[in-house]
């Protein structure tokens, strides 16, 4: 009976994840989204930034030609890779070294300080060192409104204590170190999943992350994106090891890593929930050492509560202000269901407007948000075709921009030193345009590979633990239907599925070889 339940769970998950991948792949082939930032100004500490999103038709023929050429190349390389696979794995550290060196060069030649919210949270950390706590003040303070940012602010506070003000280069180098560690462990995770089937799979996945330009450019982004993703990846790796070995030390490490991931980036809660769902799945099917699994489940919750409460206690003790509930989460949902100048569901200031209209009263703001949500849902219900178009534009704006904002986050940041011409061309000029074109085709290749993985892997043969990556992506996909849309927010859920793509092309190559033999 349990085997049947297990099979049907795998079938349902594979079907849902596969269909989302099919949708995203078709979206990438037939169209692309491009964002543009205009009218940037900073007056009296207030920023005025206008964003615009363009929905552009794509060249289907070029996508198909590049896809066929890539499959052709992979097929002819596959036999050689099979012979040298173990040797490639031995030199995977060279991938990490190369990535680290390129990343370090990029940081040092660009020297781009943070802007917008990144600058705000770094400024708050620097003010804390000087004993200034105005951003904790009731109603008006940034951390009063957004207490979820306290974890990353405290991290920057500790760095500022050690390295002093204007330490953004140190933070960027820390991002680089963590991203390099991510390359090490994504290979380890792939080896746990598939090394018996293909010895060089981990090397290929490392290479894919390196070729995916946003994984490099986001190291200069001081906002917890890289930290949250990598620590989530470490937590997932440790959980998978636990499910294989049932060792309590891997459970402890997993709970600690996912706790840190949420501290650095609150959206990592989606990864945390996916991990807990898989522990429940394991309890349902396996019953192996169930007491340890229950303890693991409890540890994840306990560590998360401990980290959150500890940071809140420290920050409250330092500032003299109680940590607030912040703006109601429903305020963000209300905003996410509206139109915006940039794209549907993106930032339009409505969440802040509701909070201010309610005179900063949490319950009143919550009620106003609920009324707004009902109004939006009734509107969608009355005009279903418009609702579908609205949702399509929202999903395209956040999932179908090839660089996921990687070029955009580098613009309008005044470098501390003169940048070389080629760096300026990457950020503002023709090279940046070429990167977008390259990423456009690479995005299609990655999504097609992921889709092939789910098409060519039968549900009965799919390893249960490998589905966790897809469940994370599924969680991010569903969550951002009802939350503020932004391509940088969904980027970690795209990063997490890259291993599927490499494995998918290995399966495509195998299928072609079998067909030729017949």
Coordinates of C-alpha atoms in Angstrom, one line a residue:
X1 CA 0.0 0.0 0.0
X2 CA 2.8 2.5 1.0
X3 CA 4.6 1.7 -2.3
X4 CA 1.4 2.7 -4.2
X5 CA 1.1 5.9 -2.2
X6 CA 4.8 6.7 -2.8
X7 CA 4.4 6.1 -6.5
X8 CA 1.3 8.3 -6.8
X9 CA 3.0 11.1 -4.8
X10 CA 6.0 11.0 -7.2
X11 CA 3.6 10.9 -10.2
X12 CA 1.6 13.9 -9.1
X13 CA 4.7 15.9 -8.2
X14 CA 6.5 15.0 -11.4
X15 CA 3.4 16.0 -13.4
X16 CA 2.9 19.4 -11.7
X17 CA 6.6 20.3 -11.8
X18 CA 6.9 19.0 -15.4
X19 CA 4.0 21.1 -16.6
X20 CA 5.4 24.3 -14.9
X21 CA 8.7 23.6 -16.6
X22 CA 6.9 23.1 -19.9
X23 CA 5.1 26.5 -19.5
X24 CA 8.3 28.3 -18.6
X25 CA 10.2 26.6 -21.5
X26 CA 7.5 27.6 -24.1
X27 CA 7.4 31.1 -22.6
X28 CA 11.2 31.4 -23.1
X29 CA 11.1 30.1 -26.7
X30 CA 8.2 32.3 -27.9
X31 CA 8.9 35.5 -26.0
X32 CA 11.2 37.3 -23.6
X33 CA 10.8 40.1 -21.1
X34 CA 13.0 43.1 -20.7
X35 CA 13.0 45.5 -17.9
X36 CA 14.3 49.1 -18.0
X37 CA 15.0 51.6 -15.2
X38 CA 14.2 55.2 -16.0
X39 CA 13.9 58.5 -14.3
X40 CA 16.3 57.7 -11.4
X41 CA 16.8 60.5 -9.0
X42 CA 17.7 60.9 -5.3
X43 CA 16.5 64.0 -3.6
X44 CA 16.6 64.7 0.1
X45 CA 17.2 61.0 0.8
X46 CA 14.1 59.9 -1.2
X47 CA 14.4 57.8 -4.3
X48 CA 12.3 58.1 -7.4
X49 CA 12.8 55.2 -9.7
X50 CA 10.5 54.3 -12.6
X51 CA 10.7 50.8 -14.0
X52 CA 9.2 49.6 -17.2
X53 CA 8.7 46.0 -18.5
X54 CA 8.6 45.1 -22.2
X55 CA 7.1 41.9 -23.4
X56 CA 8.9 41.0 -26.7
X57 CA 8.4 38.3 -29.3
X58 CA 11.3 35.9 -29.6
X59 CA 12.9 34.2 -32.6
X60 CA 11.6 30.6 -32.3
X61 CA 13.7 29.3 -35.2
X62 CA 16.9 30.5 -33.6
X63 CA 16.0 28.9 -30.3
X64 CA 15.2 25.5 -32.0
X65 CA 18.5 25.6 -34.0
X66 CA 20.6 26.4 -30.9
X67 CA 18.7 23.7 -29.0
X68 CA 19.4 21.0 -31.7
X69 CA 23.0 22.1 -32.0
X70 CA 23.5 21.8 -28.3
X71 CA 21.9 18.3 -28.2
X72 CA 24.1 17.3 -31.1
X73 CA 27.3 18.5 -29.3
X74 CA 26.2 16.8 -26.0
X75 CA 25.6 13.6 -27.8
X76 CA 29.0 13.5 -29.5
X77 CA 30.8 14.5 -26.3
X78 CA 28.9 12.0 -24.1
X79 CA 31.1 9.0 -25.0
X80 CA 34.3 10.9 -24.3
X81 CA 32.8 12.3 -21.0
X82 CA 32.0 8.8 -19.9
X83 CA 35.6 7.8 -20.3
X84 CA 37.1 10.8 -18.6
X85 CA 34.3 11.4 -16.1
X86 CA 36.2 10.4 -13.0
X87 CA 39.2 12.5 -14.0
X88 CA 36.9 15.5 -14.6
X89 CA 35.6 15.1 -11.0
X90 CA 39.1 15.2 -9.7
X91 CA 39.6 18.6 -11.2
X92 CA 36.3 20.1 -10.2
X93 CA 38.1 22.2 -7.7
X94 CA 39.5 24.1 -10.8
X95 CA 36.0 25.2 -11.6
X96 CA 35.7 26.7 -8.1
X97 CA 39.1 28.4 -8.3
X98 CA 38.3 29.9 -11.7
X99 CA 35.0 31.1 -10.5
X100 CA 36.5 32.7 -7.4
X101 CA 39.3 34.4 -9.3
X102 CA 36.9 35.8 -11.9
X103 CA 34.5 36.9 -9.2
X104 CA 37.3 38.6 -7.2
X105 CA 38.5 40.5 -10.3
X106 CA 34.9 41.6 -11.1
X107 CA 34.4 42.9 -7.5
X108 CA 37.8 44.8 -7.5
X109 CA 37.4 46.4 -10.9
X110 CA 33.8 47.5 -10.5
X111 CA 33.8 48.6 -6.8
X112 CA 30.0 49.3 -6.9
X113 CA 28.4 50.5 -3.7
X114 CA 24.8 49.5 -2.9
X115 CA 21.8 51.7 -3.7
X116 CA 18.1 51.6 -2.8
X117 CA 17.1 49.1 -0.1
X118 CA 20.6 47.6 0.0
X119 CA 22.0 51.0 0.9
X120 CA 19.3 51.5 3.5
X121 CA 20.0 48.3 5.4
X122 CA 23.8 48.9 5.2
X123 CA 23.3 52.4 6.5
X124 CA 21.2 51.2 9.4
X125 CA 24.0 48.7 10.3
X126 CA 26.6 51.6 10.2
X127 CA 24.3 53.8 12.3
X128 CA 23.9 51.0 14.9
X129 CA 27.7 51.0 15.3
X130 CA 27.6 54.8 16.0
X131 CA 24.7 54.3 18.5
X132 CA 22.0 55.8 16.2
X133 CA 18.7 53.9 16.3
X134 CA 16.3 56.2 14.4
X135 CA 15.3 53.4 12.0
X136 CA 13.9 51.4 14.9
X137 CA 11.4 54.1 15.9
X138 CA 7.7 53.4 16.1
X139 CA 5.8 53.8 12.8
X140 CA 8.4 55.8 10.9
X141 CA 11.5 53.5 11.3
X142 CA 12.5 51.2 8.4
X143 CA 13.0 48.2 10.8
X144 CA 9.7 49.0 12.6
X145 CA 8.0 48.5 9.2
X146 CA 10.2 45.7 8.0
X147 CA 11.4 43.6 11.0
X148 CA 12.1 40.7 8.6
X149 CA 15.3 42.6 7.6
X150 CA 16.8 42.4 11.1
X151 CA 18.8 39.3 10.4
X152 CA 20.7 40.7 7.4
X153 CA 21.0 44.1 9.2
X154 CA 22.6 42.4 12.2
X155 CA 25.0 40.5 9.9
X156 CA 26.1 43.8 8.3
X157 CA 26.4 45.3 11.8
X158 CA 28.9 42.6 12.8
X159 CA 30.9 43.1 9.6
X160 CA 30.9 46.9 10.3
X161 CA 32.1 46.3 13.8
X162 CA 35.1 44.4 12.5
X163 CA 35.9 46.3 9.2
X164 CA 34.4 49.7 9.8
X165 CA 32.2 51.8 7.6
X166 CA 32.2 51.7 3.7
X167 CA 32.7 47.9 4.0
X168 CA 30.6 46.9 1.0
X169 CA 33.6 45.3 -0.7
X170 CA 34.1 43.0 2.3
X171 CA 30.4 42.0 2.0
X172 CA 30.7 41.3 -1.7
X173 CA 33.8 39.2 -1.1
X174 CA 31.9 37.3 1.6
X175 CA 29.2 36.7 -1.0
X176 CA 31.8 35.4 -3.4
X177 CA 33.2 33.0 -0.9
X178 CA 29.8 31.7 -0.1
X179 CA 28.9 31.4 -3.8
X180 CA 32.1 29.4 -4.3
X181 CA 31.1 27.1 -1.5
X182 CA 27.8 26.7 -3.2
X183 CA 29.6 25.3 -6.3
X184 CA 31.4 22.7 -4.1
X185 CA 28.2 21.5 -2.5
X186 CA 26.0 21.5 -5.6
X187 CA 28.4 19.0 -7.0
X188 CA 28.2 17.0 -3.8
X189 CA 24.4 17.0 -4.0
X190 CA 24.5 15.9 -7.6
X191 CA 26.9 13.1 -6.7
X192 CA 24.5 11.9 -4.0
X193 CA 21.6 12.0 -6.5
X194 CA 23.2 10.6 -9.7
X195 CA 26.9 9.7 -9.4
X196 CA 26.2 6.0 -9.9
X197 CA 24.5 6.7 -13.2
X198 CA 26.9 9.3 -14.5
X199 CA 30.3 10.0 -12.9
X200 CA 30.8 13.5 -14.4
X201 CA 27.3 14.9 -13.7
X202 CA 28.6 17.0 -10.7
X203 CA 31.3 18.6 -12.9
X204 CA 28.7 19.5 -15.5
X205 CA 26.4 21.1 -13.0
X206 CA 29.3 23.2 -11.6
X207 CA 30.1 24.3 -15.1
X208 CA 26.4 25.2 -15.7
X209 CA 26.3 27.5 -12.7
X210 CA 29.5 29.2 -13.8
X211 CA 28.1 29.7 -17.3
X212 CA 24.9 31.2 -15.9
X213 CA 26.0 34.8 -15.7
X214 CA 23.6 35.9 -12.8
X215 CA 25.4 33.5 -10.5
X216 CA 28.5 35.7 -10.9
X217 CA 27.0 39.2 -11.1
X218 CA 24.8 38.7 -8.0
X219 CA 27.8 38.5 -5.7
X220 CA 27.9 42.4 -5.8
X221 CA 24.3 42.5 -4.8
X222 CA 24.2 43.3 -1.0
X223 CA 20.8 42.0 -0.2
X224 CA 21.1 38.4 1.0
X225 CA 20.1 36.7 -2.3
X226 CA 23.3 34.7 -2.7
X227 CA 23.6 33.9 1.0
X228 CA 20.0 32.7 1.3
X229 CA 20.3 30.5 -1.7
X230 CA 23.6 28.9 -0.8
X231 CA 22.8 28.2 2.9
X232 CA 19.4 26.7 1.7
X233 CA 21.4 24.5 -0.7
X234 CA 23.7 23.4 2.1
X235 CA 20.6 22.6 4.2
X236 CA 19.0 20.6 1.4
X237 CA 22.3 18.7 0.9
X238 CA 22.5 17.8 4.6
X239 CA 18.8 16.7 4.6
X240 CA 19.4 14.5 1.6
X241 CA 22.4 13.0 3.4
X242 CA 20.2 12.4 6.5
X243 CA 17.6 10.6 4.4
X244 CA 20.4 8.4 3.0
X245 CA 22.4 7.8 6.2
X246 CA 20.0 8.6 9.1
X247 CA 22.9 10.4 11.0
X248 CA 21.8 12.9 13.5
X249 CA 24.8 15.2 12.9
X250 CA 23.6 15.8 9.3
X251 CA 20.1 16.7 10.7
X252 CA 21.7 19.2 13.1
X253 CA 23.7 20.8 10.3
X254 CA 20.7 21.0 8.0
X255 CA 18.6 22.7 10.7
X256 CA 21.4 25.2 11.4
X257 CA 22.0 26.0 7.7
X258 CA 18.3 26.5 6.9
X259 CA 18.0 28.7 10.0
X260 CA 20.8 30.9 8.7
X261 CA 19.3 31.0 5.2
X262 CA 16.1 32.5 6.6
X263 CA 18.1 35.0 8.7
X264 CA 19.9 36.2 5.5
X265 CA 16.8 36.0 3.3
X266 CA 13.3 35.6 4.6
X267 CA 12.0 34.1 1.4
X268 CA 14.2 31.1 2.2
X269 CA 11.2 30.0 4.3
X270 CA 10.0 28.4 1.0
X271 CA 13.0 26.1 1.1
X272 CA 12.4 25.4 4.8
X273 CA 8.8 24.5 4.1
X274 CA 9.9 22.2 1.3
X275 CA 12.4 20.5 3.6
X276 CA 9.7 19.9 6.2
X277 CA 7.3 18.5 3.7
X278 CA 9.9 16.0 2.6
X279 CA 10.5 14.9 6.2
X280 CA 6.8 14.4 6.5
X281 CA 6.9 12.5 3.2
X282 CA 9.7 10.3 4.6
X283 CA 7.8 9.6 7.8
X284 CA 4.7 8.6 5.8
X285 CA 6.6 6.1 3.5
X286 CA 9.7 4.8 5.2
X287 CA 9.2 4.7 9.0
X288 CA 13.0 4.3 9.3
X289 CA 14.2 5.5 12.6
X290 CA 11.1 7.7 12.8
X291 CA 12.1 9.2 16.2
X292 CA 15.2 10.7 14.6
X293 CA 13.1 12.2 11.8
X294 CA 10.6 13.7 14.2
X295 CA 13.5 15.1 16.1
X296 CA 14.9 16.6 12.9
X297 CA 11.5 18.1 12.2
X298 CA 11.4 19.7 15.7
X299 CA 15.0 20.9 15.3
X300 CA 14.2 22.9 12.1
X301 CA 11.4 24.7 13.9
X302 CA 13.3 25.2 17.1
X303 CA 16.5 26.6 15.4
X304 CA 14.4 28.9 13.3
X305 CA 12.6 30.3 16.4
X306 CA 15.8 30.5 18.3
X307 CA 17.6 32.5 15.6
X308 CA 14.7 34.8 15.1
X309 CA 14.1 35.5 18.8
X310 CA 17.8 35.9 19.6
X311 CA 18.2 38.5 16.9
X312 CA 15.1 40.3 18.0
X313 CA 16.3 40.3 21.6
X314 CA 19.7 41.6 20.7
X315 CA 18.3 44.3 18.4
X316 CA 15.7 45.3 20.9
X317 CA 18.2 45.5 23.7
X318 CA 20.6 47.7 21.7
X319 CA 18.0 50.0 20.3
X320 CA 15.7 50.3 23.3
X321 CA 12.7 49.7 21.0
X322 CA 10.5 46.6 20.9
X323 CA 10.5 44.7 17.7
X324 CA 7.2 45.2 16.0
X325 CA 5.0 42.9 13.9
X326 CA 5.8 45.1 11.0
X327 CA 3.5 45.8 8.1
X328 CA 0.8 43.0 7.8
X329 CA 1.7 40.4 5.2
X330 CA -1.7 40.8 3.7
X331 CA -0.6 44.3 2.6
X332 CA 1.9 42.7 0.3
X333 CA -0.7 40.2 -1.0
X334 CA -3.0 43.1 -1.7
X335 CA -0.3 44.9 -3.7
X336 CA 0.7 41.7 -5.5
X337 CA -2.9 41.4 -6.9
X338 CA -2.9 44.9 -8.5
X339 CA -1.6 46.5 -11.6
X340 CA 1.7 48.5 -11.5
X341 CA 3.5 50.8 -13.8
X342 CA 6.3 48.2 -14.3
X343 CA 4.3 45.0 -14.5
X344 CA 1.3 43.3 -12.7
X345 CA 2.0 42.5 -9.1
X346 CA 5.2 44.5 -8.9
X347 CA 6.0 47.2 -6.4
X348 CA 3.6 50.2 -6.6
X349 CA 3.8 51.5 -3.0
X350 CA 0.3 50.3 -2.2
X351 CA 1.4 48.1 0.8
X352 CA 2.9 51.2 2.5
X353 CA -0.1 53.3 1.5
X354 CA -2.4 50.8 3.3
X355 CA -0.2 50.9 6.5
X356 CA -0.2 54.7 6.6
X357 CA -3.9 54.9 5.8
X358 CA -4.5 52.7 8.8
X359 CA -2.4 55.1 10.9
X360 CA 0.1 52.2 11.5
X361 CA -2.4 50.1 13.3
X362 CA -1.7 46.5 12.4
X363 CA -5.3 45.2 12.7
X364 CA -6.8 48.1 10.7
X365 CA -4.1 47.7 8.0
X366 CA -4.8 44.0 7.9
X367 CA -8.5 44.7 7.4
X368 CA -8.0 47.2 4.7
X369 CA -5.7 44.7 2.9
X370 CA -8.3 42.0 3.2
X371 CA -10.9 44.2 1.6
X372 CA -8.5 45.1 -1.2
X373 CA -7.7 41.4 -1.8
X374 CA -11.4 40.6 -2.0
X375 CA -12.0 43.4 -4.5
X376 CA -9.1 42.1 -6.7
X377 CA -10.4 38.5 -6.6
X378 CA -13.9 39.6 -7.4
X379 CA -12.6 41.5 -10.3
X380 CA -10.7 38.5 -11.6
X381 CA -13.8 36.3 -11.2
X382 CA -15.9 38.8 -13.2
X383 CA -13.4 39.0 -16.0
X384 CA -11.6 35.6 -16.2
X385 CA -9.9 36.2 -19.5
X386 CA -8.4 39.5 -18.2
X387 CA -7.3 37.6 -15.0
X388 CA -5.5 35.0 -17.2
X389 CA -3.8 37.8 -19.2
X390 CA -2.9 39.6 -16.0
X391 CA -1.3 36.5 -14.4
X392 CA 0.5 35.7 -17.7
X393 CA 2.1 39.1 -17.8
X394 CA 3.0 38.9 -14.1
X395 CA 4.7 35.5 -14.5
X396 CA 6.5 36.6 -17.7
X397 CA 7.8 39.7 -16.0
X398 CA 9.5 37.7 -13.2
X399 CA 10.3 34.4 -14.8
X400 CA 11.1 35.3 -18.4
X401 CA 13.7 38.0 -18.1
X402 CA 16.9 36.1 -19.1
X403 CA 19.3 37.8 -16.7
X404 CA 16.8 37.9 -13.7
X405 CA 17.9 41.5 -13.1
X406 CA 21.6 40.7 -13.0
X407 CA 22.5 43.6 -15.4
X408 CA 19.9 45.9 -13.9
X409 CA 21.2 45.6 -10.3
X410 CA 24.6 46.9 -11.5
X411 CA 23.3 50.0 -13.1
X412 CA 23.0 53.5 -11.5
X413 CA 25.7 52.4 -8.9
X414 CA 28.5 55.0 -9.0
X415 CA 31.8 53.0 -8.8
X416 CA 34.3 54.1 -6.2
X417 CA 37.0 54.0 -8.9
X418 CA 37.2 54.3 -12.6
X419 CA 36.0 51.1 -14.1
X420 CA 37.7 49.5 -17.2
X421 CA 35.9 50.1 -20.5
X422 CA 35.0 46.4 -20.8
X423 CA 33.2 46.5 -17.4
X424 CA 31.2 49.6 -18.4
X425 CA 30.3 47.8 -21.6
X426 CA 29.0 44.9 -19.7
X427 CA 26.9 47.1 -17.4
X428 CA 25.8 49.8 -19.8
X429 CA 26.9 48.9 -23.3
X430 CA 26.9 46.4 -26.1
X431 CA 28.5 43.6 -24.1
X432 CA 25.6 43.8 -21.7
X433 CA 23.3 43.4 -24.7
X434 CA 25.2 40.3 -25.8
X435 CA 25.0 38.8 -22.4
X436 CA 21.2 39.3 -22.4
X437 CA 21.0 37.5 -25.8
X438 CA 23.3 34.7 -24.5
X439 CA 21.2 34.3 -21.3
X440 CA 18.0 34.3 -23.4
X441 CA 19.2 31.1 -25.2
X442 CA 20.8 29.6 -22.1
X443 CA 17.5 30.0 -20.2
X444 CA 15.7 28.0 -22.9
X445 CA 18.5 25.3 -22.8
X446 CA 18.3 25.0 -19.0
X447 CA 14.5 24.8 -19.0
X448 CA 14.4 22.2 -21.8
X449 CA 17.0 20.1 -20.0
X450 CA 14.9 20.2 -16.9
X451 CA 11.8 19.2 -18.8
X452 CA 13.6 16.3 -20.4
X453 CA 14.6 15.0 -17.0
X454 CA 11.0 14.7 -16.0
X455 CA 9.9 13.3 -19.4
X456 CA 12.6 10.6 -19.5
X457 CA 12.6 9.6 -15.8
X458 CA 9.7 7.3 -15.0
X459 CA 7.9 8.0 -11.8
X460 CA 8.7 4.5 -10.4
X461 CA 12.4 5.1 -11.1
X462 CA 12.7 8.6 -9.9
X463 CA 14.5 9.0 -6.6
X464 CA 12.2 10.5 -4.0
X465 CA 14.9 12.9 -2.6
X466 CA 15.6 14.4 -6.0
X467 CA 12.1 15.9 -6.1
X468 CA 12.9 18.3 -3.4
X469 CA 14.6 20.7 -5.8
X470 CA 11.4 20.7 -7.9
X471 CA 9.2 21.2 -4.9
X472 CA 11.3 24.3 -3.9
X473 CA 10.8 25.7 -7.4
X474 CA 7.1 24.8 -7.3
X475 CA 6.8 26.6 -3.9
X476 CA 8.5 29.7 -5.3
X477 CA 6.3 29.7 -8.5
X478 CA 3.1 29.5 -6.5
X479 CA 4.1 31.9 -3.7
X480 CA 5.0 34.7 -6.2
X481 CA 1.6 34.5 -7.8
X482 CA 0.3 36.0 -4.6
X483 CA 3.4 38.0 -3.5
X484 CA 5.3 41.0 -4.9
X485 CA 6.7 40.1 -8.3
X486 CA 10.3 40.7 -9.1
X487 CA 12.8 38.7 -11.2
X488 CA 15.5 38.8 -8.6
X489 CA 13.0 37.2 -6.1
X490 CA 12.4 34.2 -8.2
X491 CA 16.1 33.7 -9.2
X492 CA 17.0 31.3 -6.4
X493 CA 14.2 29.0 -7.6
X494 CA 15.7 29.0 -11.1
X495 CA 19.2 28.3 -9.7
X496 CA 17.9 25.3 -7.7
X497 CA 16.6 23.4 -10.8
X498 CA 19.8 23.7 -12.8
X499 CA 21.0 20.2 -11.7
X500 CA 17.9 18.7 -13.4
X501 CA 18.9 20.3 -16.7
X502 CA 22.4 18.7 -16.8
X503 CA 20.9 15.3 -15.9
X504 CA 18.2 15.8 -18.4
X505 CA 20.6 16.2 -21.3
X506 CA 22.5 13.2 -20.1
X507 CA 19.2 11.2 -20.4
X508 CA 18.6 12.8 -23.9
X509 CA 22.0 11.6 -25.0
X510 CA 21.4 8.1 -23.7
X511 CA 18.0 7.9 -25.5
X512 CA 19.5 9.0 -28.8
X513 CA 22.3 6.4 -28.4
X514 CA 19.7 3.7 -27.7
X515 CA 17.6 4.7 -30.7
X516 CA 20.6 4.6 -33.0
X517 CA 21.6 1.1 -31.8
X518 CA 18.1 -0.2 -32.6

